[in-house]
Tab-separated table of C-alpha atoms in Angstrom:
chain	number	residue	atom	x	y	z
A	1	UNK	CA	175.858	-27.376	-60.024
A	2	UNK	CA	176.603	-27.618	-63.785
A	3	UNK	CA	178.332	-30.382	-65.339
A	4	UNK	CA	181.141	-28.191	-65.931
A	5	UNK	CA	181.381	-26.987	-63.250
A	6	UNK	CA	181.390	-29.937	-61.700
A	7	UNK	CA	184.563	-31.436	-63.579
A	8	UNK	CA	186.188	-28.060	-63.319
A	9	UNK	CA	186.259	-28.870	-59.476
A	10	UNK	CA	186.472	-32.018	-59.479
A	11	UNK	CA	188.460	-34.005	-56.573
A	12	UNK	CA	188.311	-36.964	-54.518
A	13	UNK	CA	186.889	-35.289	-51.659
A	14	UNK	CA	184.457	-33.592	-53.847
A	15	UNK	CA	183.144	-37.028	-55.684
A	16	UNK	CA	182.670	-38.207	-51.672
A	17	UNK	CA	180.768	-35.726	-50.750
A	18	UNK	CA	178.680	-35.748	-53.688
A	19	UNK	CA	177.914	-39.339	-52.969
A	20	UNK	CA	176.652	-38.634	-49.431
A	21	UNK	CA	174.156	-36.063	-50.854
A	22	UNK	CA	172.985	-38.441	-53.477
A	23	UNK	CA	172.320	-40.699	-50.453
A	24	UNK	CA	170.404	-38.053	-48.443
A	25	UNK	CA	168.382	-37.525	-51.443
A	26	UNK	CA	167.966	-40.810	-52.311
A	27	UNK	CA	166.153	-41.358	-48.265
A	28	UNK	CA	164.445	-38.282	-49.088
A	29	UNK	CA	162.912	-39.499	-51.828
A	30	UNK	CA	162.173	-43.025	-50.316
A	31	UNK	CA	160.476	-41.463	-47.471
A	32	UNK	CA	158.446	-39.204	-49.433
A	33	UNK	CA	157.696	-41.963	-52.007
A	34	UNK	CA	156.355	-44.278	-49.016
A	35	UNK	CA	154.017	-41.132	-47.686
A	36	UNK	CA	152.614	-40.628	-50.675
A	37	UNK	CA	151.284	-44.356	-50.843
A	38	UNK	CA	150.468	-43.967	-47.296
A	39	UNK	CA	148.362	-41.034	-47.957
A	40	UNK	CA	146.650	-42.414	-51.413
A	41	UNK	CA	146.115	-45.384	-49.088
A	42	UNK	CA	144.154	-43.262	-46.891
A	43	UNK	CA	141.989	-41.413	-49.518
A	44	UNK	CA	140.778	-44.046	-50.613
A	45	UNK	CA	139.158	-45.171	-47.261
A	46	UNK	CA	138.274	-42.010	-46.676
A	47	UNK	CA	136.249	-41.820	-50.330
A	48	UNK	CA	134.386	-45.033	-49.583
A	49	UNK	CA	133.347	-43.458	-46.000
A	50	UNK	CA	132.548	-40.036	-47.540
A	51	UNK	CA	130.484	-42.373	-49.837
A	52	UNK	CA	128.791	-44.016	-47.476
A	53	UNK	CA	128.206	-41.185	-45.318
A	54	UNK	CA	126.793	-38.717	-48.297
A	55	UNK	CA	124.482	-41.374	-48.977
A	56	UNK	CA	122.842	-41.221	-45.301
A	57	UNK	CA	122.870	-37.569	-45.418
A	58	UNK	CA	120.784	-37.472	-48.999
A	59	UNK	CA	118.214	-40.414	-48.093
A	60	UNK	CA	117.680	-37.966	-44.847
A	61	UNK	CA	117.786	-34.719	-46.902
A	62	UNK	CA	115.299	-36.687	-49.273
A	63	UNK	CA	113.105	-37.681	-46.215
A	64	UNK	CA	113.002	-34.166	-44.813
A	65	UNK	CA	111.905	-32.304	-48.556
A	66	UNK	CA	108.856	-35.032	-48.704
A	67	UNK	CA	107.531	-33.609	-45.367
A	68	UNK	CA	107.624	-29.850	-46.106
A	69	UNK	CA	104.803	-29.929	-48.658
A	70	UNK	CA	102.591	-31.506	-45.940
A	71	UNK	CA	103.751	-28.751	-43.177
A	72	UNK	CA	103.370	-25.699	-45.951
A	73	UNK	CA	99.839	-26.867	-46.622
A	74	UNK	CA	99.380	-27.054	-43.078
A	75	UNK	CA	100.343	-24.035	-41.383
A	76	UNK	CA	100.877	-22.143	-45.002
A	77	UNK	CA	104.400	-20.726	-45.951
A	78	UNK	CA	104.204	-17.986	-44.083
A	79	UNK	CA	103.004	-19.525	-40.950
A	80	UNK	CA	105.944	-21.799	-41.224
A	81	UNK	CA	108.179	-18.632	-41.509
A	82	UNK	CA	106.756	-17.616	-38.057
A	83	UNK	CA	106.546	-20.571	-36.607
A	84	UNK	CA	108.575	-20.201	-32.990
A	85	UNK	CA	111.807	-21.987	-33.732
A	86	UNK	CA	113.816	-24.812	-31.761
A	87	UNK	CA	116.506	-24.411	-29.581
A	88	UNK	CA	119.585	-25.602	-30.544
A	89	UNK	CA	121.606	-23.514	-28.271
A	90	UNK	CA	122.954	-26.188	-26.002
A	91	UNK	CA	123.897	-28.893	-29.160
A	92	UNK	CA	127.109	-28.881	-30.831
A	93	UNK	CA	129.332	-31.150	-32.334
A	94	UNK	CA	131.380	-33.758	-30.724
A	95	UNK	CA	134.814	-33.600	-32.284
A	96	UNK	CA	137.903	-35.613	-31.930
A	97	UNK	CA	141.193	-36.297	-34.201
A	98	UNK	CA	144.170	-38.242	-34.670
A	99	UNK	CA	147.642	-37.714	-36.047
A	100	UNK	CA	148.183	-38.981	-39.853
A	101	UNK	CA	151.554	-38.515	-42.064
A	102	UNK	CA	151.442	-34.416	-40.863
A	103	UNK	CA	147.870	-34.133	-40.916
A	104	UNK	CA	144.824	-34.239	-38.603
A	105	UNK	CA	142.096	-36.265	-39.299
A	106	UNK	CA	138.385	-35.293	-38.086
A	107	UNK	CA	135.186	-37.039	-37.009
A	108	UNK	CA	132.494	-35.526	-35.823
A	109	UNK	CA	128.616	-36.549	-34.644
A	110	UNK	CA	126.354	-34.951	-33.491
A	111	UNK	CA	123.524	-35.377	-30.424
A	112	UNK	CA	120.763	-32.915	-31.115
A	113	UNK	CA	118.118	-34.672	-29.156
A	114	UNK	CA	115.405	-33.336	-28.143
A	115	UNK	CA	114.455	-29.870	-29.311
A	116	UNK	CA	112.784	-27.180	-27.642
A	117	UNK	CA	110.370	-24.798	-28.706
A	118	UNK	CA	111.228	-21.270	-27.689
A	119	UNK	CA	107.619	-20.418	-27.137
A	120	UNK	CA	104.531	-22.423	-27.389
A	121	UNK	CA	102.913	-22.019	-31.101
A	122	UNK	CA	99.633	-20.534	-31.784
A	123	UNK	CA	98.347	-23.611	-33.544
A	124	UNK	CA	100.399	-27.146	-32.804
A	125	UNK	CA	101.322	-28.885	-35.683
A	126	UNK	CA	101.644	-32.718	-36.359
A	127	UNK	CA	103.439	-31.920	-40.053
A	128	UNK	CA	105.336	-29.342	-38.323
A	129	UNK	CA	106.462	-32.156	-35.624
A	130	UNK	CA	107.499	-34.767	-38.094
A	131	UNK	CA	109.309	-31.473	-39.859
A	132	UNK	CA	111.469	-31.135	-37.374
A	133	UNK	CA	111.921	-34.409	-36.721
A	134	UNK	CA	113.531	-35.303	-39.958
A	135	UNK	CA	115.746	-32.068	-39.947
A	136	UNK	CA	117.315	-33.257	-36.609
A	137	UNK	CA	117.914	-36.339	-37.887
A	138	UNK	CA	119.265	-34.546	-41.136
A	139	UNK	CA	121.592	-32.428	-38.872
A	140	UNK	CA	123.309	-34.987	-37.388
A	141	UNK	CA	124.166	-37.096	-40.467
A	142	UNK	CA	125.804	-33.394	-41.538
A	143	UNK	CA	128.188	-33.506	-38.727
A	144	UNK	CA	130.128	-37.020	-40.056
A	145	UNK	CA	130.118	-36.152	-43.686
A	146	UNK	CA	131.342	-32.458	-43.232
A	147	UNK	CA	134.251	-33.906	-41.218
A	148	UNK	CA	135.047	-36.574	-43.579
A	149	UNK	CA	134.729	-34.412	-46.843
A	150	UNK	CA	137.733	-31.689	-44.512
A	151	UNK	CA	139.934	-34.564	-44.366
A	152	UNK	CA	139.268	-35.408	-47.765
A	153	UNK	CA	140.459	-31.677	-48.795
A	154	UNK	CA	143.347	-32.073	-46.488
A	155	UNK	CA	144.660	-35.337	-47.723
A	156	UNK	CA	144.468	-33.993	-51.155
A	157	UNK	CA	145.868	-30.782	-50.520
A	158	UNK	CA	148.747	-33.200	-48.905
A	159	UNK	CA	149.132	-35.369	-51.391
A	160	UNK	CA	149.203	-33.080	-54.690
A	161	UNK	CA	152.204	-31.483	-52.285
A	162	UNK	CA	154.408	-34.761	-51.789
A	163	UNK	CA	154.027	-35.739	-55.524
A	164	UNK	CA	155.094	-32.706	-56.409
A	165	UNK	CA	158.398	-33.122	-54.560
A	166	UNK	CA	158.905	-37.033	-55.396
A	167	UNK	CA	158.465	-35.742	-58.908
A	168	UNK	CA	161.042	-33.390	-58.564
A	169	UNK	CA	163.286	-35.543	-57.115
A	170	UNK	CA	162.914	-38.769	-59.275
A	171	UNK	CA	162.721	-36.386	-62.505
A	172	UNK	CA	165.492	-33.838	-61.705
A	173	UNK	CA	167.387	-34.023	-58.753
A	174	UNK	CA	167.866	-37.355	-58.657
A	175	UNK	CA	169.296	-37.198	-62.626
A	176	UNK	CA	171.018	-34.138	-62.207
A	177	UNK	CA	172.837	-35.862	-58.998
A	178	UNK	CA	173.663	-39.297	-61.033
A	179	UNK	CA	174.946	-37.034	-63.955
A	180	UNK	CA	177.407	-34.943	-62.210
A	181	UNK	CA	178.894	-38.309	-60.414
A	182	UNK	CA	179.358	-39.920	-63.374
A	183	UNK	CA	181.295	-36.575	-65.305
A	184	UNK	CA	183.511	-36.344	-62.248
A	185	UNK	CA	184.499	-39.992	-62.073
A	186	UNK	CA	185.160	-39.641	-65.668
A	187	UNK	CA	187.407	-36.765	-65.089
A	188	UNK	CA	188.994	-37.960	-62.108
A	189	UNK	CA	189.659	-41.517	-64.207
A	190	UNK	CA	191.567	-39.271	-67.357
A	191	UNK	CA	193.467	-37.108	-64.366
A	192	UNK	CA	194.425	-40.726	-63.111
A	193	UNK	CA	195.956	-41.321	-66.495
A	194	UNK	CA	197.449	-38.196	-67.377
A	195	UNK	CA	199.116	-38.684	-63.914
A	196	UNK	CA	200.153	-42.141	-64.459
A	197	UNK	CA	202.162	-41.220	-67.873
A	198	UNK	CA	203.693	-38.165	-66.044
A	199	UNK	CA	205.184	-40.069	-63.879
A	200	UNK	CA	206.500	-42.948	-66.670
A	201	UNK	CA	207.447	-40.676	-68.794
A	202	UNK	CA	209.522	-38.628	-65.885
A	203	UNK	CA	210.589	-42.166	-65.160
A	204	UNK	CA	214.958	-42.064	-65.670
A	205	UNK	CA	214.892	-44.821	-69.034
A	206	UNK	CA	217.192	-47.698	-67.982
């Protein structure tokens, strides 16, 4: 409500009441204030395990691209295209979260173990062995960083939304609240006044 408007309805009751709401703001905008440093809190472990985690994944991915020149030269490219493939069919992810602010945090790992081929190949490979090796091993330092890098999107996602309401509140509400009060109080104060000399001067003089 405008200032105006505001003094043009301006009563006892109606100061009171806007007092309570400035209160229920004001623990709306504590709680949300304390969330958001809560959830910055969090993003930042969760960086410095996304960190750590990318940086298994890429010595891995690094590991695995050193080994396919050998297993090209070995079995040719298009050998390796036709090479029978390994079963994954019975690996997936173990996954398991817990409750945060709202939000659902991940992790994940994953057990590929040992692969099997689908059918025996024409010519066994050693390259082709150690290939597949590092891939596995590649795989399941994808499982942890894909999980951690969702909750990074979710905390973010999260926490752009609950600055964007503290923001609001602090910048606008908050003011706008503080600013009506104090033009009611002042015209509640004159209508004191104005009411005090009505009643003096209606006073009989002695």
């Amino acid at each position: 409500m405008s200032e105006l408007a505001r003094t043009q309805t301006a009563s006892r009751s109606a100061f009171l009441d806007l007092q309570d709401e400035k209160r229920l703001v004001n623990d709306g905008y504590e709680f949300l204030d304390e969330k958001r440093i809560l959830l910055a809190a969090e993003l930042l472990r969760q960086r410095e395990a996304w960190r750590e985690a990318r940086a298994v994944f890429m010595e891995r991915w690094d590991a695995a691209a050193a080994l396919l020149p050998a297993a090209v030269a070995d079995q040719g490219l298009e050998g390796l295209q036709v090479h029978p493939r390994y079963a994954l069919d019975e690996t997936g992810p173990e996954i398991s979260g817990r409750p945060f602010v709202g939000q659902v945090l991940l992790e994940a790992s994953l057990d590929v173990g040992q692969t099997g081929l689908s059918r025996d190949p024409i010519r066994p490979s050693r390259e082709v062995r150690r290939l597949v090796a590092a891939f596995r091993d590649l795989l399941e330092a994808a499982a942890p960083l894909a999980a951690i890098t969702a909750n990074l999107q979710r905390l973010m996602r999260e926490y752009r939304r609950t600055e964007r309401r503290v923001r609001a509140l602090e910048n606008v509400v908050l003011p706008e609240i503080r600013q009506d009060l104090a033009a009611m109080e002042e015209h509640l104060d004159l209508n004191d006044q104005e009411e005090v000399i009505r009643v003096r001067s209606l006073r009989p003089q002695d």
